[in-house]
Structure formats: C-alpha cells, structure tokens
XYZ file of C-alpha atoms in Angstrom:
350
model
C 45.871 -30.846 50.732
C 43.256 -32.774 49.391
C 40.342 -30.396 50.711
C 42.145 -27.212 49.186
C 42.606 -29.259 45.179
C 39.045 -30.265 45.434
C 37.726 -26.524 45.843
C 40.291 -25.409 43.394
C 38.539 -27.292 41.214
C 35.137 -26.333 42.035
C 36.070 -22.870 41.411
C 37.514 -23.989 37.729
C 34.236 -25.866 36.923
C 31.225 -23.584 38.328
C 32.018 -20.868 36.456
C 31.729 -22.479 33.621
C 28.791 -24.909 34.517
C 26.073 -21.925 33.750
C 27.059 -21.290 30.582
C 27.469 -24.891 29.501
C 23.765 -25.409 30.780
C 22.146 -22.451 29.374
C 23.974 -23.397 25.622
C 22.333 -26.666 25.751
C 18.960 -25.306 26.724
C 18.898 -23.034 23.833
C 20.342 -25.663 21.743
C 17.520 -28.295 22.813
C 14.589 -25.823 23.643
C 11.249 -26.199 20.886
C 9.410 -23.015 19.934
C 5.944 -21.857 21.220
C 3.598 -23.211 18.178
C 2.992 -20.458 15.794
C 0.343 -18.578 16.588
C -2.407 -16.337 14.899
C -1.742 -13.248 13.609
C -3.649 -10.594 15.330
C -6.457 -9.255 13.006
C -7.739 -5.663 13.363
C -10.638 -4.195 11.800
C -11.510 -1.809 9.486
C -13.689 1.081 8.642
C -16.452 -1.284 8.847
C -16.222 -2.016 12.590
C -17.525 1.712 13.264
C -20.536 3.124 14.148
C -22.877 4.617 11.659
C -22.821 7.951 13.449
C -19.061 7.978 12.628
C -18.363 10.767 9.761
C -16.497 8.071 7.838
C -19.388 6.594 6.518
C -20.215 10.023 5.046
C -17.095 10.676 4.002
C -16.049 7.161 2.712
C -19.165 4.983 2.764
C -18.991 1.092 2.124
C -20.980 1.739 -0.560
C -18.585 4.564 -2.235
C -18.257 2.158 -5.625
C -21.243 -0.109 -6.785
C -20.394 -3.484 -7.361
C -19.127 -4.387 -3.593
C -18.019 -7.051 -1.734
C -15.815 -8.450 0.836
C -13.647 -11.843 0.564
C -12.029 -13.120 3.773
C -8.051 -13.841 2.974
C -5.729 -15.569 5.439
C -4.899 -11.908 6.879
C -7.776 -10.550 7.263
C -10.980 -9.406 5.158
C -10.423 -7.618 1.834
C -13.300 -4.898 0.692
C -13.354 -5.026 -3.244
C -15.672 -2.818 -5.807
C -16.056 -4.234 -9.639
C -17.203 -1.590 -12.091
C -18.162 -1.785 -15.633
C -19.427 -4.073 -18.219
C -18.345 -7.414 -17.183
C -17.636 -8.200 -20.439
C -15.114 -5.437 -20.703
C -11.845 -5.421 -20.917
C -9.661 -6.329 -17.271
C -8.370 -3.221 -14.980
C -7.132 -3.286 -11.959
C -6.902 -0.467 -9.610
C -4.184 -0.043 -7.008
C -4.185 2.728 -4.434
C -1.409 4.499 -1.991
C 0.366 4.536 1.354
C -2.707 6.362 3.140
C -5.608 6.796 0.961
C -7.819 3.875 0.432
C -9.548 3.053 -3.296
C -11.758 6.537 -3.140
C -8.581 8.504 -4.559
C -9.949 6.719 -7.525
C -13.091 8.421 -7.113
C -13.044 10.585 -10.344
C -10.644 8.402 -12.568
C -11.470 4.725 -12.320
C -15.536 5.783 -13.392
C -14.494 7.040 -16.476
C -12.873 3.959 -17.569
C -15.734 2.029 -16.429
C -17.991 4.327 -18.477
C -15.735 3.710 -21.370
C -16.169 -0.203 -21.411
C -13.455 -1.492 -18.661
C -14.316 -3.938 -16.253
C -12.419 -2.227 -13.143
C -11.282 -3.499 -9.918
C -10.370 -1.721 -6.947
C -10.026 -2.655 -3.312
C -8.441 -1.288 0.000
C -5.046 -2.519 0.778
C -4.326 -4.363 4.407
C -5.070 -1.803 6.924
C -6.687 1.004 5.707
C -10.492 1.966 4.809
C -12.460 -1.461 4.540
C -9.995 -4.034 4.545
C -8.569 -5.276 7.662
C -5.008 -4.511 9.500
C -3.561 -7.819 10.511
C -0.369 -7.290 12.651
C 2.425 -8.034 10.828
C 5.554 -6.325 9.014
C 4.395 -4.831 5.765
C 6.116 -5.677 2.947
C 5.920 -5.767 -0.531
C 4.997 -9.826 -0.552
C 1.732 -8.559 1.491
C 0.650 -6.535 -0.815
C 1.196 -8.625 -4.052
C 0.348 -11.536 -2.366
C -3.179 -9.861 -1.275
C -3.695 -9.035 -4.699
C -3.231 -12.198 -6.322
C -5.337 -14.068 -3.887
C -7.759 -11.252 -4.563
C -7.803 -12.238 -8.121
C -8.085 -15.756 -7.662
C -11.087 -15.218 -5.766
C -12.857 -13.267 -8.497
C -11.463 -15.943 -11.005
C -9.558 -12.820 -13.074
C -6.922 -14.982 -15.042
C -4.749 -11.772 -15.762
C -5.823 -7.605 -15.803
C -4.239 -4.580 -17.220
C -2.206 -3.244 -13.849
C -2.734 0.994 -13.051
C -0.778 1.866 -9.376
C -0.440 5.063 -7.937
C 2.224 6.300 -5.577
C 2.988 3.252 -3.316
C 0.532 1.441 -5.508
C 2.443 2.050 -8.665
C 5.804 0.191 -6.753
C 3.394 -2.713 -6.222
C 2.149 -3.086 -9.548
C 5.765 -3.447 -10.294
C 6.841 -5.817 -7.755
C 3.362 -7.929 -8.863
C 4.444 -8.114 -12.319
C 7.649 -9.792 -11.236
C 5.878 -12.011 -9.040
C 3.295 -12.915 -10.982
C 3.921 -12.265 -14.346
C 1.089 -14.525 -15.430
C -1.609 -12.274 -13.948
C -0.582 -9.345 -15.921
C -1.824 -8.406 -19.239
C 0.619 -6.582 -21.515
C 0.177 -2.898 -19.957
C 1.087 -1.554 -16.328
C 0.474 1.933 -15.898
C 2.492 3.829 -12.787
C 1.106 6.916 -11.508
C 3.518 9.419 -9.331
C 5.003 6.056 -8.318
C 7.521 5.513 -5.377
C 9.356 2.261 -5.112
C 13.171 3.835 -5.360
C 12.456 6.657 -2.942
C 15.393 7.374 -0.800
C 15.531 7.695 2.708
C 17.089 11.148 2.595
C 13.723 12.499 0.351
C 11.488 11.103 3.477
C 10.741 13.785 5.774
C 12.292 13.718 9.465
C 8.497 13.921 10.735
C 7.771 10.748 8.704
C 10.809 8.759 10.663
C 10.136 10.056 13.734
C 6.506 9.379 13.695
C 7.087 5.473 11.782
C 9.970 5.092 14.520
C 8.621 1.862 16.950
C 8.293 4.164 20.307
C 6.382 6.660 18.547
C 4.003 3.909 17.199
C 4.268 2.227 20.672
C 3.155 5.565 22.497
C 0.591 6.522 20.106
C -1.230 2.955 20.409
C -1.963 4.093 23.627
C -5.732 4.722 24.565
C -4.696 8.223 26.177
C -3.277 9.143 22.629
C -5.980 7.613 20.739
C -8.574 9.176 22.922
C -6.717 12.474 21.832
C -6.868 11.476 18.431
C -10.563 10.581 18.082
C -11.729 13.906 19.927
C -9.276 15.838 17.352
C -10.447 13.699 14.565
C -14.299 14.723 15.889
C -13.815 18.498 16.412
C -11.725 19.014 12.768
C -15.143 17.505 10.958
C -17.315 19.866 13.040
C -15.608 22.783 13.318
C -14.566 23.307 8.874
C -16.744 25.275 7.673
C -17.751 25.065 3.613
C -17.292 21.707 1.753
C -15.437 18.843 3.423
C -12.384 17.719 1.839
C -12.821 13.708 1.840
C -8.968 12.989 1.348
C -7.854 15.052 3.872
C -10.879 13.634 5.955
C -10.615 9.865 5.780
C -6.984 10.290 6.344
C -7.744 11.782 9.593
C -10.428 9.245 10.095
C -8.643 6.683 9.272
C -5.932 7.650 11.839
C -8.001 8.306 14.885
C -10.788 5.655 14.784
C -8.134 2.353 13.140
C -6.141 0.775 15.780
C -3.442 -0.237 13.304
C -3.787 2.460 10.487
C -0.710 4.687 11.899
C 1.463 1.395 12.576
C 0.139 -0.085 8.700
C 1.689 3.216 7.027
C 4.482 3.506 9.495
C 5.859 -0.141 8.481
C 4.973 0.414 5.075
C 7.820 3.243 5.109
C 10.276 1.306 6.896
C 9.787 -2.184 5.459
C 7.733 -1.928 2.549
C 8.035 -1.178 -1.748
C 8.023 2.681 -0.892
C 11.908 1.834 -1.215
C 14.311 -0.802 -2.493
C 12.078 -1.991 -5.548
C 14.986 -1.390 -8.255
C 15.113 -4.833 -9.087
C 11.797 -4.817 -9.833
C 11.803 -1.830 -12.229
C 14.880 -3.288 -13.862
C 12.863 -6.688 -14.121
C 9.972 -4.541 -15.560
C 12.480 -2.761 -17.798
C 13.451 -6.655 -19.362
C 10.091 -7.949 -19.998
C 7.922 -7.485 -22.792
C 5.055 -5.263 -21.011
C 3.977 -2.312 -22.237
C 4.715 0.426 -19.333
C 3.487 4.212 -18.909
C 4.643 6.366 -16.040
C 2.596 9.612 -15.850
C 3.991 12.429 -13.003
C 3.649 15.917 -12.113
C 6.830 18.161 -12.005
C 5.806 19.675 -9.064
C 5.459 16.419 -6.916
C 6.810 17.249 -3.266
C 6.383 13.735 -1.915
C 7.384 11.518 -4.586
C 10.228 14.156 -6.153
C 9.772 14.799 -10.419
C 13.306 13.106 -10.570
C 12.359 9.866 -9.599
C 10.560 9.850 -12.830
C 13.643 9.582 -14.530
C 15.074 6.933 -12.300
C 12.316 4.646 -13.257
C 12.917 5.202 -16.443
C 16.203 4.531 -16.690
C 15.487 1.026 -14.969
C 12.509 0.808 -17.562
C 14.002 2.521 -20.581
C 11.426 1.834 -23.001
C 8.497 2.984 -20.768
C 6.230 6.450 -22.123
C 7.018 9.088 -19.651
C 4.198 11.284 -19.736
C 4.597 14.850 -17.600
C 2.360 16.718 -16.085
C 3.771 20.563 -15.859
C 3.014 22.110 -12.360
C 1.140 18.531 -10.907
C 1.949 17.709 -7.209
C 1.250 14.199 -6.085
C -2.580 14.045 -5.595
C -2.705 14.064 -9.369
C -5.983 12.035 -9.428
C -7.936 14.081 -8.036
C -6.188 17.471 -9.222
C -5.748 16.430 -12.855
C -8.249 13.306 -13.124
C -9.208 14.151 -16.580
C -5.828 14.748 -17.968
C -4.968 11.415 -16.056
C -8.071 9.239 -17.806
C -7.446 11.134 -20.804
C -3.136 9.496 -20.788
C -5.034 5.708 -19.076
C -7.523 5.314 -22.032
C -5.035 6.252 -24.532
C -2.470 4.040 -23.445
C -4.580 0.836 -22.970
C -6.667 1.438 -25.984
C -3.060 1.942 -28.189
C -2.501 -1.728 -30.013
C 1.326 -0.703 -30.526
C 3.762 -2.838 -28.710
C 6.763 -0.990 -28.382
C 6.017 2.344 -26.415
C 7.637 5.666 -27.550
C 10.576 7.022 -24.780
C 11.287 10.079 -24.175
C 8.263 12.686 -22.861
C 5.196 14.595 -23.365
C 4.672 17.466 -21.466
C 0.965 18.726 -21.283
C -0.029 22.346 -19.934
C-alpha cells in the first residue's frame, strides 16, 4: 500500500520538477557580457583596380577626412571658406554624399562652409552590424559634429536624409541653426507606397541568402560585367549603387533595415515637433516623384504648417542631379532670406 502511494506521488511531482528547475534557471541565469558590435568596411577596404574608385573616389570632395566613432569609421568632406557660414549635408537610403556632387559646390562657391559625409554603411563610412534606426543616424551626426567642433549648422536632407534632419532637430535642437531644408523627403512613407520587391528583398531570409558568398560571388561578377559591357558615358549613381551592392558585405542588409526599422517611416512626431518650433523649414519636391509620392509633400506640411513648399513640375526623385540648379537656386535663396516666418502655401517652377 505503501509502495503504490509513494509512486503515486512520484508521478504527481516529476512532472512538474522540470519545469520548476528550468524557471529558476532562467530566473537566476547572468547574460554573456556584451560584446562588440561587428564592424564592416567600406568602400575604402577595396582594391584600387575596383571601378569604384573611378566612379566614387575617396577623393570625390576636397577637404577629406575620416574620424573613427564608436560604430565604425565616418568619411567626411568640408568645403568652402571656413569662415563661411555652417551647412550640413545629409544624403539618402542608397546613395552616398556624391548625389551632392553638383549642388553642395555651388554653395561652397557662394561662401558656405559645407559638410557632407557617408552615412553607416554605405560608400566610405563603415557598416557596423546593428538595427538601423533613426538614433544611428542622428546620433552619428552629432558625434560627427562634435568632432569637427561645429557648435550648430544650417541642416539640408534629402530623401531618407531629409527624415533625419528632422528627427536631429528634435534630438538635438541645440545643433541646429534656424533653417532645415528637406529635399523629396521620406519619413511618413507608408508601407503600402513601398514596393513588394523592396519587402521581399529587405525581408531577413532574403538578406540571409544573399550574404552568402555564392550570391555575392554572383553579384560581384554582375557588378564587373555591367561596368564593362555599357557602352558611352557611365552613369555614377546607377554605378556606385551597383558597386556598392556587390563589393559591401553589409550595404544590402544597411538599406534593407533602414526600410524596416529606420526614419523612412514613423517620423510624424518629429515633423509635428518640427512644425512647433521656431525653425525656419523649406521642403522642395518634384510632382512626378515615384519613390517618395508628390503627396507626401503635403503630409509634411500639414505636420509643419508654416514650412515653404516649393514644387518642382514634372521632377522625379533624383532631383539633385536632374534639377541641381533649380535646387541651389531654392537652397541659396532660402538660407540667404533674413525673414523669420516662411510664406505657406507653394511655388511651382517650370
């Protein structure tokens, strides 16, 4: 009788033994220390026979330099009279600082001290491997200005860029002088106006699979063959994009977290922010923008209602470099204008 209680009992109490010990290992285990995020290089790490150095070389902007930040190294051009008046130059999803190539020059020419640089993981800074949100990005730029002991800078984004110039004069509002400028700029995209090819391609497997040396074998020899084979005059956007792609281990997984995670979405609160302050703000886009759609011009500026929409009949996104004097033209009359309260509404040029 005895025998028969005992392995009733045992049959009560081992089942629930494991779980028991297993809850008070989890609730007792300690972490692995944190470790060092994995750093990958950039467009410096390749050969000189690659065609980026053609296409994009280190050299693209006088005035260059690198500055090592906790994620990584940062590539960084000045421009200008230093004496001149503060700029600062942010770039896109995929094209590093030479999509400024014929716009920040002129302002340089015209007395601005100008600043550009390559965002985390693409052209000349490096990719450290990490989710890439907006804090990266601002965060990189502040530590950026630190560096080059800029108190505070005028603010011009583009695209992405323009969502982080945003975000950064939330963050930081002490860093920014009274004007942001937004080109074509995302930030309250929505996820129905990004393509199906875009999710399926920033989806983790596909960035898993394509990490693979097979598929980045495939990539370099395509990335190769394109630059030989085109005949006439290369086209350098299209170019380092490809370059960029095939040759940086964490490019594709950079711009495919930057579309899931990062300030190509979600940055409403820092529009409306933006919209509450006291800082000058122009928005300048084309109505004939297929990746960053004309109508989230009007979004913005209904978040930012006393911003100067300024529209660009017929412009697709790659406004710098299809309308760069139109665009210089709308930058050097904004920041030169001394009035503090911006006009709404538009102005449509032909």
């Amino acid at each position: 009788m005895l025998a028969s209680t005992s392995a009733a009992a045992n049959r009560l109490v081992l089942p629930l033994l494991v779980p028991l010990l297993l809850i008070g290992y989890l609730m007792t285990s300690f972490p692995y220390p944190p470790s060092q995020p994995i750093i990958y290089t950039s467009l410096s790490s390749l050969p000189r026979s690659c065609s980026s150095w053609t296409v994009y070389p280190e050299d693209f902007y006088p005035g260059g330099a690198y500055v090592t930040l906790p994620y990584g190294r940062v590539r960084y051009w000045m421009i200008g009279p230093e004496n001149g008046t503060k700029v600062i130059f942010i770039h896109g999803l995929s094209i590093p600082a030479i999509i400024w190539k014929d716009v920040a020059p002129v302002l340089a020419s015209r007395g601005y001290r100008v600043l550009l640089y390559d965002l985390y993981g693409r052209g000349y800074s490096d990719a450290p491997k990490m989710i890439y949100d907006v804090s990266l990005y601002t965060t990189q730029l502040a530590l950026l200005m630190q560096h080059i002991n800029w108190n505070s800078a005028h603010i011009i984004g583009l695209s992405m860029g323009g969502a982080i110039a945003a975000a950064f004069s939330v963050q930081f509002p002490q860093l920014v002088n009274d004007k942001v400028a937004l080109i074509a700029s995302a930030g309250v995209v929505e996820s129905s106006d990004i393509s199906r090819t875009a999710k399926i391609m920033s989806s983790p497997i596909v960035q898993t699979i394509s990490s693979l040396p097979p598929f980045r074998h495939y990539m370099r020899r395509l990335a190769n063959a394109s630059s030989i084979s085109e005949g006439g005059p290369i086209d350098p956007i299209q170019q380092i994009i490809r370059l960029q792609s095939a040759h940086l281990p964490y490019f594709n997984a950079a711009v495919a977290s930057s579309l899931r995670d990062g300030p190509i979405r979600g940055q409403e609160y820092a529009f409306k922010a933006l919209g509450n302050s006291t800082q000058q703000v122009l928005l300048i886009h084309g109505t004939a923008d297929q990746t960053v759609p004309y109508k989230y011009a009007s979004k913005i500026q209904g978040l930012v209602p006393h911003l100067e929409l300024m529209t660009i009949e017929g412009c697709g996104h790659d406004l710098t470099i299809t309308h760069a004097s139109e665009v210089s033209y709308l930058l050097l009359r904004f920041l030169s204008s001394n009035n503090k309260s911006t006009a709404d509404g538009q102005a449509v040029l032909i």
